[in-house]
GROMACS .gro file of C-alpha atoms in nm:
model
  419
    1MET     CA    1  -0.490   4.305   3.869
    2ARG     CA    2  -0.485   4.660   3.734
    3LEU     CA    3  -0.325   4.758   4.065
    4LEU     CA    4  -0.091   4.462   4.109
    5ALA     CA    5   0.032   4.371   3.761
    6PRO     CA    6   0.216   4.699   3.681
    7HIS     CA    7   0.433   4.658   3.992
    8LEU     CA    8   0.526   4.289   3.957
    9GLU     CA    9   0.826   4.358   3.735
   10ALA     CA   10   0.993   4.542   4.024
   11TYR     CA   11   0.994   4.206   4.206
   12GLY     CA   12   1.138   4.005   3.920
   13TRP     CA   13   0.816   3.890   3.753
   14GLU     CA   14   0.698   3.979   3.403
   15PRO     CA   15   0.317   3.958   3.392
   16THR     CA   16   0.087   3.888   3.101
   17VAL     CA   17  -0.277   3.978   3.166
   18LEU     CA   18  -0.533   3.768   2.978
   19THR     CA   19  -0.885   3.906   2.961
   20VAL     CA   20  -1.181   3.916   2.722
   21ASP     CA   21  -1.216   4.128   2.410
   22SER     CA   22  -1.387   4.444   2.533
   23ALA     CA   23  -1.637   4.435   2.244
   24LEU     CA   24  -1.790   4.118   2.392
   25TYR     CA   25  -1.892   4.262   2.729
   26GLU     CA   26  -2.263   4.330   2.772
   27GLY     CA   27  -2.238   4.622   3.011
   28GLN     CA   28  -2.106   4.969   2.945
   29LEU     CA   29  -1.731   4.977   3.005
   30ASP     CA   30  -1.521   5.234   3.189
   31HIS     CA   31  -1.270   5.311   2.914
   32ASN     CA   32  -1.098   5.576   3.126
   33LEU     CA   33  -0.947   5.291   3.325
   34GLU     CA   34  -0.726   5.219   3.027
   35ARG     CA   35  -0.556   5.553   3.090
   36LEU     CA   36  -0.435   5.412   3.421
   37VAL     CA   37  -0.276   5.101   3.270
   38PRO     CA   38   0.091   5.147   3.177
   39PRO     CA   39   0.147   5.090   2.803
   40THR     CA   40   0.435   4.857   2.891
   41LEU     CA   41   0.198   4.604   3.053
   42ARG     CA   42   0.125   4.314   2.817
   43VAL     CA   43  -0.251   4.260   2.785
   44GLU     CA   44  -0.391   3.979   2.571
   45ARG     CA   45  -0.760   3.954   2.483
   46ALA     CA   46  -0.957   3.636   2.416
   47GLN     CA   47  -1.279   3.576   2.227
   48ALA     CA   48  -1.614   3.477   2.378
   49ILE     CA   49  -1.956   3.368   2.257
   50SER     CA   50  -2.167   3.676   2.195
   51ALA     CA   51  -2.434   3.752   2.452
   52ALA     CA   52  -2.693   3.780   2.175
   53LEU     CA   53  -2.631   3.415   2.086
   54SER     CA   54  -2.579   3.271   2.434
   55ARG     CA   55  -2.887   3.433   2.582
   56ARG     CA   56  -3.100   3.231   2.343
   57LEU     CA   57  -2.985   2.937   2.554
   58GLY     CA   58  -3.049   3.126   2.878
   59ILE     CA   59  -2.678   3.193   2.946
   60GLY     CA   60  -2.546   3.544   2.997
   61ASP     CA   61  -2.260   3.493   3.242
   62LEU     CA   62  -1.938   3.625   3.090
   63GLY     CA   63  -1.735   3.357   3.267
   64LEU     CA   64  -1.926   3.085   3.084
   65ARG     CA   65  -1.935   3.268   2.751
   66SER     CA   66  -1.560   3.324   2.754
   67LEU     CA   67  -1.448   2.991   2.900
   68PHE     CA   68  -1.343   2.824   2.575
   69GLY     CA   69  -1.189   3.139   2.428
   70LEU     CA   70  -0.984   3.203   2.742
   71TYR     CA   71  -0.872   2.840   2.755
   72ARG     CA   72  -0.759   2.844   2.393
   73ARG     CA   73  -0.564   3.170   2.425
   74ALA     CA   74  -0.416   3.070   2.762
   75ALA     CA   75  -0.300   2.740   2.611
   76GLU     CA   76  -0.132   2.929   2.326
   77LEU     CA   77   0.047   3.154   2.573
   78LEU     CA   78   0.150   2.875   2.809
   79SER     CA   79   0.302   2.681   2.521
   80ASP     CA   80   0.586   2.928   2.565
   81PRO     CA   81   0.813   2.766   2.828
   82GLY     CA   82   0.891   3.110   2.969
   83TYR     CA   83   0.579   3.112   3.185
   84ASP     CA   84   0.630   2.998   3.544
   85ALA     CA   85   0.289   3.042   3.713
   86LEU     CA   86  -0.083   3.081   3.648
   87PHE     CA   87  -0.291   3.329   3.852
   88ILE     CA   88  -0.672   3.327   3.813
   89THR     CA   89  -0.890   3.580   3.991
   90ILE     CA   90  -1.264   3.559   4.047
   91TYR     CA   91  -1.524   3.697   3.970
   92PRO     CA   92  -1.636   3.569   3.717
   93SER     CA   93  -1.616   3.244   3.911
   94TYR     CA   94  -1.640   2.998   3.621
   95THR     CA   95  -1.302   3.119   3.496
   96ALA     CA   96  -1.149   2.932   3.792
   97LEU     CA   97  -1.229   2.605   3.612
   98LEU     CA   98  -0.939   2.682   3.379
   99GLY     CA   99  -0.695   2.634   3.666
  100PRO     CA  100  -0.715   2.255   3.696
  101LEU     CA  101  -0.727   2.211   3.318
  102LEU     CA  102  -0.425   2.428   3.241
  103LYS     CA  103  -0.225   2.300   3.538
  104LYS     CA  104  -0.270   1.941   3.425
  105ARG     CA  105  -0.179   2.019   3.065
  106PHE     CA  106   0.123   2.240   3.133
  107THR     CA  107   0.231   2.125   3.483
  108ILE     CA  108   0.237   2.484   3.600
  109PRO     CA  109   0.168   2.614   3.954
  110PHE     CA  110  -0.183   2.756   3.987
  111ILE     CA  111  -0.296   3.029   4.227
  112LEU     CA  112  -0.666   3.096   4.284
  113ASP     CA  113  -0.746   3.453   4.389
  114TYR     CA  114  -1.066   3.562   4.564
  115GLN     CA  115  -1.169   3.924   4.515
  116ASP     CA  116  -1.509   3.810   4.643
  117PRO     CA  117  -1.623   3.484   4.803
  118TRP     CA  118  -1.717   3.217   4.551
  119VAL     CA  119  -1.987   3.093   4.791
  120GLY     CA  120  -2.155   3.363   4.997
  121ALA     CA  121  -2.503   3.470   5.098
  122TRP     CA  122  -2.629   3.448   4.740
  123GLY     CA  123  -2.890   3.175   4.719
  124THR     CA  124  -2.947   3.154   5.095
  125THR     CA  125  -3.053   3.493   5.232
  126VAL     CA  126  -3.029   3.710   4.918
  127GLY     CA  127  -3.091   3.643   4.551
  128GLY     CA  128  -3.219   3.773   4.222
  129GLY     CA  129  -3.586   3.775   4.318
  130SER     CA  130  -3.810   4.067   4.403
  131GLY     CA  131  -3.644   4.300   4.653
  132GLY     CA  132  -3.329   4.088   4.657
  133SER     CA  133  -3.512   3.775   4.773
  134VAL     CA  134  -3.387   3.423   4.704
  135ASP     CA  135  -3.520   3.275   4.381
  136LEU     CA  136  -3.471   2.947   4.195
  137LYS     CA  137  -3.188   3.080   3.978
  138SER     CA  138  -2.988   3.204   4.278
  139ARG     CA  139  -3.036   2.867   4.454
  140ILE     CA  140  -2.910   2.683   4.146
  141SER     CA  141  -2.617   2.924   4.117
  142ARG     CA  142  -2.522   2.857   4.477
  143TRP     CA  143  -2.548   2.479   4.432
  144VAL     CA  144  -2.317   2.497   4.131
  145ALA     CA  145  -2.068   2.710   4.328
  146VAL     CA  146  -2.072   2.472   4.627
  147THR     CA  147  -2.009   2.183   4.387
  148LEU     CA  148  -1.733   2.339   4.178
  149GLU     CA  149  -1.528   2.521   4.442
  150PRO     CA  150  -1.382   2.208   4.612
  151TYR     CA  151  -1.292   2.062   4.271
  152VAL     CA  152  -1.091   2.373   4.179
  153LEU     CA  153  -0.931   2.402   4.523
  154ARG     CA  154  -0.794   2.047   4.495
  155SER     CA  155  -0.574   2.171   4.210
  156ALA     CA  156  -0.473   2.504   4.361
  157ASP     CA  157  -0.113   2.537   4.478
  158ALA     CA  158  -0.196   2.855   4.670
  159ILE     CA  159  -0.488   3.081   4.757
  160THR     CA  160  -0.486   3.458   4.771
  161ALA     CA  161  -0.780   3.659   4.900
  162VAL     CA  162  -0.873   4.014   4.991
  163SER     CA  163  -0.906   3.933   5.361
  164ALA     CA  164  -0.817   3.675   5.622
  165GLY     CA  165  -1.190   3.631   5.685
  166THR     CA  166  -1.243   3.525   5.325
  167ILE     CA  167  -0.969   3.264   5.365
  168ARG     CA  168  -1.123   3.135   5.690
  169ASP     CA  169  -1.459   3.093   5.517
  170ILE     CA  170  -1.294   2.897   5.234
  171VAL     CA  171  -1.135   2.658   5.483
  172ASP     CA  172  -1.462   2.622   5.674
  173ARG     CA  173  -1.641   2.521   5.353
  174THR     CA  174  -1.358   2.297   5.230
  175PRO     CA  175  -1.147   2.171   5.524
  176SER     CA  176  -0.896   2.006   5.289
  177ALA     CA  177  -0.798   2.357   5.175
  178ARG     CA  178  -0.634   2.409   5.514
  179SER     CA  179  -0.312   2.259   5.373
  180ILE     CA  180  -0.300   2.504   5.081
  181PRO     CA  181  -0.069   2.805   5.135
  182ALA     CA  182  -0.283   3.119   5.168
  183PHE     CA  183  -0.191   3.486   5.137
  184GLU     CA  184  -0.397   3.791   5.221
  185ILE     CA  185  -0.381   4.058   4.949
  186PRO     CA  186  -0.634   4.340   5.003
  187ILE     CA  187  -0.745   4.563   4.719
  188GLY     CA  188  -0.503   4.842   4.795
  189GLY     CA  189  -0.458   5.200   4.681
  190GLU     CA  190  -0.263   5.352   4.396
  191SER     CA  191  -0.160   5.712   4.452
  192ARG     CA  192  -0.089   5.753   4.080
  193ASP     CA  193  -0.463   5.725   4.014
  194PHE     CA  194  -0.505   6.070   4.167
  195GLU     CA  195  -0.245   6.230   3.942
  196SER     CA  196  -0.479   6.238   3.642
  197LEU     CA  197  -0.732   6.431   3.853
  198ALA     CA  198  -0.476   6.692   3.955
  199VAL     CA  199  -0.461   6.832   3.601
  200ASP     CA  200  -0.828   6.773   3.526
  201GLY     CA  201  -1.003   7.049   3.719
  202THR     CA  202  -1.350   6.914   3.633
  203HIS     CA  203  -1.626   6.944   3.894
  204ASN     CA  204  -1.835   6.642   3.985
  205GLN     CA  205  -2.194   6.633   3.861
  206PHE     CA  206  -2.365   6.573   4.195
  207PHE     CA  207  -2.292   6.871   4.420
  208ASP     CA  208  -2.112   7.204   4.437
  209PRO     CA  209  -1.808   7.164   4.664
  210GLY     CA  210  -1.797   7.540   4.716
  211ASP     CA  211  -2.155   7.596   4.837
  212GLY     CA  212  -2.063   7.605   5.207
  213LEU     CA  213  -2.248   7.284   5.291
  214PHE     CA  214  -2.088   6.968   5.427
  215HIS     CA  215  -2.120   6.697   5.162
  216LEU     CA  216  -2.080   6.354   5.323
  217CYS     CA  217  -2.053   6.111   5.031
  218TYR     CA  218  -2.090   5.736   4.995
  219VAL     CA  219  -1.972   5.598   4.661
  220GLY     CA  220  -2.046   5.236   4.575
  221THR     CA  221  -2.302   4.959   4.578
  222LEU     CA  222  -2.537   4.920   4.871
  223LEU     CA  223  -2.558   4.543   4.914
  224PRO     CA  224  -2.866   4.373   5.063
  225HIS     CA  225  -2.670   4.287   5.378
  226GLY     CA  226  -2.571   4.652   5.411
  227VAL     CA  227  -2.926   4.788   5.440
  228ASP     CA  228  -2.933   4.763   5.820
  229ALA     CA  229  -2.614   4.969   5.843
  230ALA     CA  230  -2.760   5.226   5.602
  231ARG     CA  231  -3.083   5.252   5.803
  232ALA     CA  232  -2.885   5.307   6.122
  233LEU     CA  233  -2.689   5.580   5.945
  234LEU     CA  234  -3.010   5.750   5.835
  235ALA     CA  235  -3.148   5.722   6.188
  236ALA     CA  236  -2.829   5.892   6.309
  237VAL     CA  237  -2.893   6.177   6.065
  238ALA     CA  238  -3.243   6.209   6.214
  239HIS     CA  239  -3.087   6.214   6.560
  240ILE     CA  240  -2.862   6.503   6.452
  241ARG     CA  241  -3.171   6.689   6.334
  242ASP     CA  242  -3.331   6.653   6.679
  243TRP     CA  243  -3.011   6.717   6.873
  244ASN     CA  244  -2.802   6.959   6.668
  245LEU     CA  245  -3.021   7.144   6.418
  246LYS     CA  246  -2.738   7.375   6.310
  247SER     CA  247  -2.525   7.081   6.195
  248TYR     CA  248  -2.825   6.915   6.034
  249ARG     CA  249  -2.901   7.220   5.820
  250ARG     CA  250  -2.542   7.223   5.697
  251LEU     CA  251  -2.526   6.847   5.630
  252ARG     CA  252  -2.591   6.681   5.293
  253VAL     CA  253  -2.557   6.302   5.263
  254CYS     CA  254  -2.504   6.182   4.907
  255PHE     CA  255  -2.522   5.815   4.798
  256ILE     CA  256  -2.379   5.748   4.451
  257GLY     CA  257  -2.373   5.424   4.250
  258THR     CA  258  -2.581   5.225   4.498
  259SER     CA  259  -2.746   4.999   4.237
  260ASN     CA  260  -2.417   4.883   4.082
  261LEU     CA  261  -2.586   4.924   3.740
  262ARG     CA  262  -2.441   5.151   3.475
  263THR     CA  263  -2.785   5.211   3.326
  264SER     CA  264  -3.032   5.471   3.448
  265ASP     CA  265  -3.299   5.218   3.545
  266GLY     CA  266  -3.139   5.108   3.872
  267ALA     CA  267  -3.389   5.126   4.154
  268PRO     CA  268  -3.299   5.354   4.449
  269ARG     CA  269  -3.192   5.157   4.755
  270VAL     CA  270  -3.155   5.440   5.006
  271MET     CA  271  -3.427   5.698   4.941
  272PRO     CA  272  -3.723   5.476   5.041
  273HIS     CA  273  -3.560   5.440   5.385
  274ALA     CA  274  -3.467   5.811   5.399
  275GLU     CA  275  -3.828   5.904   5.327
  276GLU     CA  276  -3.956   5.661   5.590
  277ILE     CA  277  -3.717   5.798   5.854
  278GLY     CA  278  -3.787   6.157   5.751
  279VAL     CA  279  -3.445   6.279   5.640
  280ASP     CA  280  -3.503   6.291   5.264
  281ASP     CA  281  -3.455   6.670   5.273
  282VAL     CA  282  -3.080   6.627   5.331
  283VAL     CA  283  -3.024   6.285   5.169
  284LYS     CA  284  -2.980   6.238   4.795
  285GLU     CA  285  -2.926   5.918   4.600
  286TYR     CA  286  -2.797   5.857   4.249
  287PRO     CA  287  -2.828   5.479   4.192
  288ARG     CA  288  -2.639   5.464   3.862
  289ARG     CA  289  -2.285   5.337   3.892
  290ILE     CA  290  -2.022   5.589   3.784
  291ASP     CA  291  -1.678   5.547   3.630
  292TYR     CA  292  -1.378   5.497   3.856
  293LEU     CA  293  -1.216   5.834   3.790
  294ASP     CA  294  -1.551   6.004   3.845
  295ALA     CA  295  -1.575   5.822   4.177
  296LEU     CA  296  -1.229   5.947   4.272
  297ARG     CA  297  -1.333   6.298   4.172
  298VAL     CA  298  -1.633   6.278   4.408
  299GLN     CA  299  -1.407   6.160   4.691
  300VAL     CA  300  -1.157   6.439   4.632
  301GLN     CA  301  -1.427   6.708   4.614
  302ALA     CA  302  -1.647   6.579   4.899
  303SER     CA  303  -1.633   6.742   5.241
  304GLY     CA  304  -1.618   6.401   5.406
  305LEU     CA  305  -1.651   6.034   5.309
  306LEU     CA  306  -1.897   5.777   5.435
  307LEU     CA  307  -1.795   5.410   5.435
  308LEU     CA  308  -2.063   5.153   5.522
  309GLY     CA  309  -2.007   4.784   5.581
  310SER     CA  310  -2.223   4.475   5.582
  311SER     CA  311  -2.342   4.214   5.828
  312GLU     CA  312  -2.110   3.968   5.652
  313HIS     CA  313  -1.788   3.931   5.851
  314HIS     CA  314  -1.562   3.896   5.547
  315TYR     CA  315  -1.677   4.224   5.395
  316THR     CA  316  -1.396   4.449   5.276
  317ALA     CA  317  -1.427   4.778   5.094
  318SER     CA  318  -1.225   4.822   4.778
  319LYS     CA  319  -1.284   5.196   4.817
  320LEU     CA  320  -1.117   5.208   5.160
  321TYR     CA  321  -0.769   5.288   5.037
  322PRO     CA  322  -0.872   5.549   4.777
  323ALA     CA  323  -1.073   5.709   5.060
  324LEU     CA  324  -0.761   5.726   5.275
  325LEU     CA  325  -0.560   5.862   4.985
  326SER     CA  326  -0.816   6.137   4.926
  327GLY     CA  327  -0.715   6.296   5.256
  328LYS     CA  328  -1.078   6.370   5.346
  329PRO     CA  329  -1.241   6.312   5.688
  330ILE     CA  330  -1.399   5.966   5.707
  331CYS     CA  331  -1.698   5.827   5.897
  332ALA     CA  332  -1.696   5.446   5.880
  333PHE     CA  333  -1.953   5.195   6.008
  334TYR     CA  334  -1.849   4.828   5.988
  335HIS     CA  335  -1.889   4.489   6.148
  336LYS     CA  336  -1.628   4.454   6.420
  337SER     CA  337  -1.495   4.135   6.253
  338SER     CA  338  -1.430   4.307   5.921
  339SER     CA  339  -1.070   4.369   5.826
  340VAL     CA  340  -1.171   4.731   5.763
  341SER     CA  341  -1.241   4.773   6.136
  342GLU     CA  342  -0.894   4.647   6.221
  343ILE     CA  343  -0.728   4.882   5.973
  344LEU     CA  344  -0.928   5.195   6.056
  345GLY     CA  345  -0.911   5.121   6.428
  346ARG     CA  346  -0.538   5.196   6.409
  347LYS     CA  347  -0.606   5.530   6.239
  348GLU     CA  348  -0.899   5.654   6.446
  349SER     CA  349  -0.890   6.024   6.526
  350ASP     CA  350  -1.114   6.328   6.493
  351ARG     CA  351  -1.060   6.299   6.119
  352VAL     CA  352  -1.120   5.923   6.091
  353ARG     CA  353  -1.413   5.802   6.302
  354LEU     CA  354  -1.497   5.432   6.318
  355VAL     CA  355  -1.814   5.287   6.469
  356THR     CA  356  -1.849   4.909   6.483
  357PHE     CA  357  -2.140   4.670   6.528
  358GLY     CA  358  -2.160   4.294   6.573
  359ASP     CA  359  -2.389   3.995   6.572
  360GLU     CA  360  -2.499   4.061   6.930
  361ASP     CA  361  -2.517   4.441   6.895
  362PRO     CA  362  -2.671   4.513   6.552
  363PRO     CA  363  -2.640   4.846   6.367
  364ARG     CA  364  -2.962   4.993   6.512
  365GLU     CA  365  -2.803   4.997   6.859
  366HIS     CA  366  -2.533   5.244   6.748
  367VAL     CA  367  -2.745   5.534   6.621
  368GLU     CA  368  -2.632   5.789   6.881
  369GLU     CA  369  -2.269   5.686   6.846
  370LEU     CA  370  -2.295   5.727   6.469
  371ALA     CA  371  -2.451   6.072   6.509
  372ASN     CA  372  -2.159   6.181   6.728
  373ALA     CA  373  -1.913   6.043   6.472
  374ILE     CA  374  -2.078   6.235   6.187
  375VAL     CA  375  -2.072   6.562   6.377
  376SER     CA  376  -1.708   6.501   6.474
  377VAL     CA  377  -1.617   6.444   6.108
  378MET     CA  378  -1.804   6.762   6.012
  379ARG     CA  379  -1.580   6.959   6.247
  380ALA     CA  380  -1.259   6.800   6.116
  381SER     CA  381  -1.054   6.939   5.830
  382PRO     CA  382  -0.883   6.759   5.542
  383ASP     CA  383  -0.529   6.641   5.601
  384PRO     CA  384  -0.298   6.908   5.455
  385VAL     CA  385  -0.011   6.659   5.445
  386GLY     CA  386   0.054   6.450   5.136
  387GLN     CA  387  -0.199   6.184   5.046
  388GLU     CA  388   0.061   5.913   5.082
  389SER     CA  389   0.087   5.984   5.455
  390LEU     CA  390  -0.261   5.837   5.506
  391LEU     CA  391  -0.195   5.506   5.334
  392GLU     CA  392   0.018   5.256   5.518
  393ALA     CA  393   0.302   5.136   5.302
  394SER     CA  394   0.181   4.777   5.343
  395PHE     CA  395  -0.146   4.862   5.164
  396SER     CA  396  -0.004   5.044   4.864
  397ALA     CA  397  -0.043   4.869   4.529
  398ARG     CA  398   0.334   4.834   4.500
  399SER     CA  399   0.369   4.667   4.842
  400LEU     CA  400   0.076   4.432   4.780
  401ALA     CA  401   0.231   4.330   4.449
  402GLY     CA  402   0.530   4.230   4.659
  403VAL     CA  403   0.307   3.993   4.860
  404LEU     CA  404   0.191   3.830   4.537
  405ALA     CA  405   0.550   3.808   4.414
  406SER     CA  406   0.649   3.642   4.742
  407ALA     CA  407   0.375   3.382   4.694
  408LEU     CA  408   0.491   3.320   4.337
  409ASN     CA  409   0.852   3.287   4.451
  410GLN     CA  410   0.757   3.026   4.711
  411LEU     CA  411   0.564   2.819   4.459
  412THR     CA  412   0.828   2.830   4.188
  413VAL     CA  413   1.141   2.841   4.405
  414ARG     CA  414   1.253   3.146   4.213
  415PRO     CA  415   1.480   3.406   4.368
  416GLY     CA  416   1.356   3.761   4.390
  417PRO     CA  417   1.540   4.057   4.240
  418PRO     CA  418   1.885   4.139   4.376
  419ALA     CA  419   1.880   4.337   4.700
   0.00000   0.00000   0.00000
């Protein structure tokens, strides 16, 4: 919503963003993101039960803690007849329960947005147990999700999701959702995010971009279903060592933010595999999640960018479009059914190399192909043309806000802005 909401007014919609009072979050917040939010955007904040109190009852989920506070503030806002639609995005997933309640009370169209699947692998093949194994809590969480999702979908007037694959999975789980209008709205890119870096001049804390080495950087969480892709990538680095020692000596592969935790106690997810495969001399990992602008800084200062997918077909990378906007060479490794493969397949060149795998040809079968892609990216140079030239207009934040506005117009029979 940080990307979409600021552009909605250009399409005739005035958004109000309702979120939770920042003092009530448990985790460390990225306050620099506030610099990227236009001061003209109306942001309202609701109260929530404090984590210190709720955890005594075994509840820490922000969606549950904030449910009553969000409902009360949303009801106050929707008492103003000027509101024409309600848009709820998940995660947190429990917030979606407000949709049916508010729709019934205010007879307002309700759109449910999926930034991530409500029901995924959690509780079946991955969980909160040791080493990402399934445990009782993850099974219960999945059961609750499977139970609640159809209830919420029965009230939804439309669905938006980051990929067509996510929408297909929703319909497969709840066939009755097939009749609900659905719109694909990826997490796009905002070129204005890079403007604050242009006057910054600060170096990243992980490597020296002027040391003559080729820093191939991956920024983001490494999910359990992405480990096979990461191992294949590391095996490809080992293949480069045995095949092209000169390139290997110049290569540095840096994984940043792999644990998705903003504390320093996140366990490394890459280095144990790098040590096993024997490439830990050129691979570095920093598990702690970093702030968004710091992540952009890494992408801008890296020699090349590494994008890794997952065995889950629906997987999309929110960092895809910032990576394209950075203008840096890209090596991407994704499931062939991922929307990322479709997008990057249209851009493939010496500067953007895509390697795909599938259910029948797993990541380990593409080691040599990956090694060739890495070496090709090492020989490429950044795009000297403007950053905007690398981002298709249809995936800019402004254009994607137009997709949302189109969905809102259809539900409310409102005309758009004058041509």
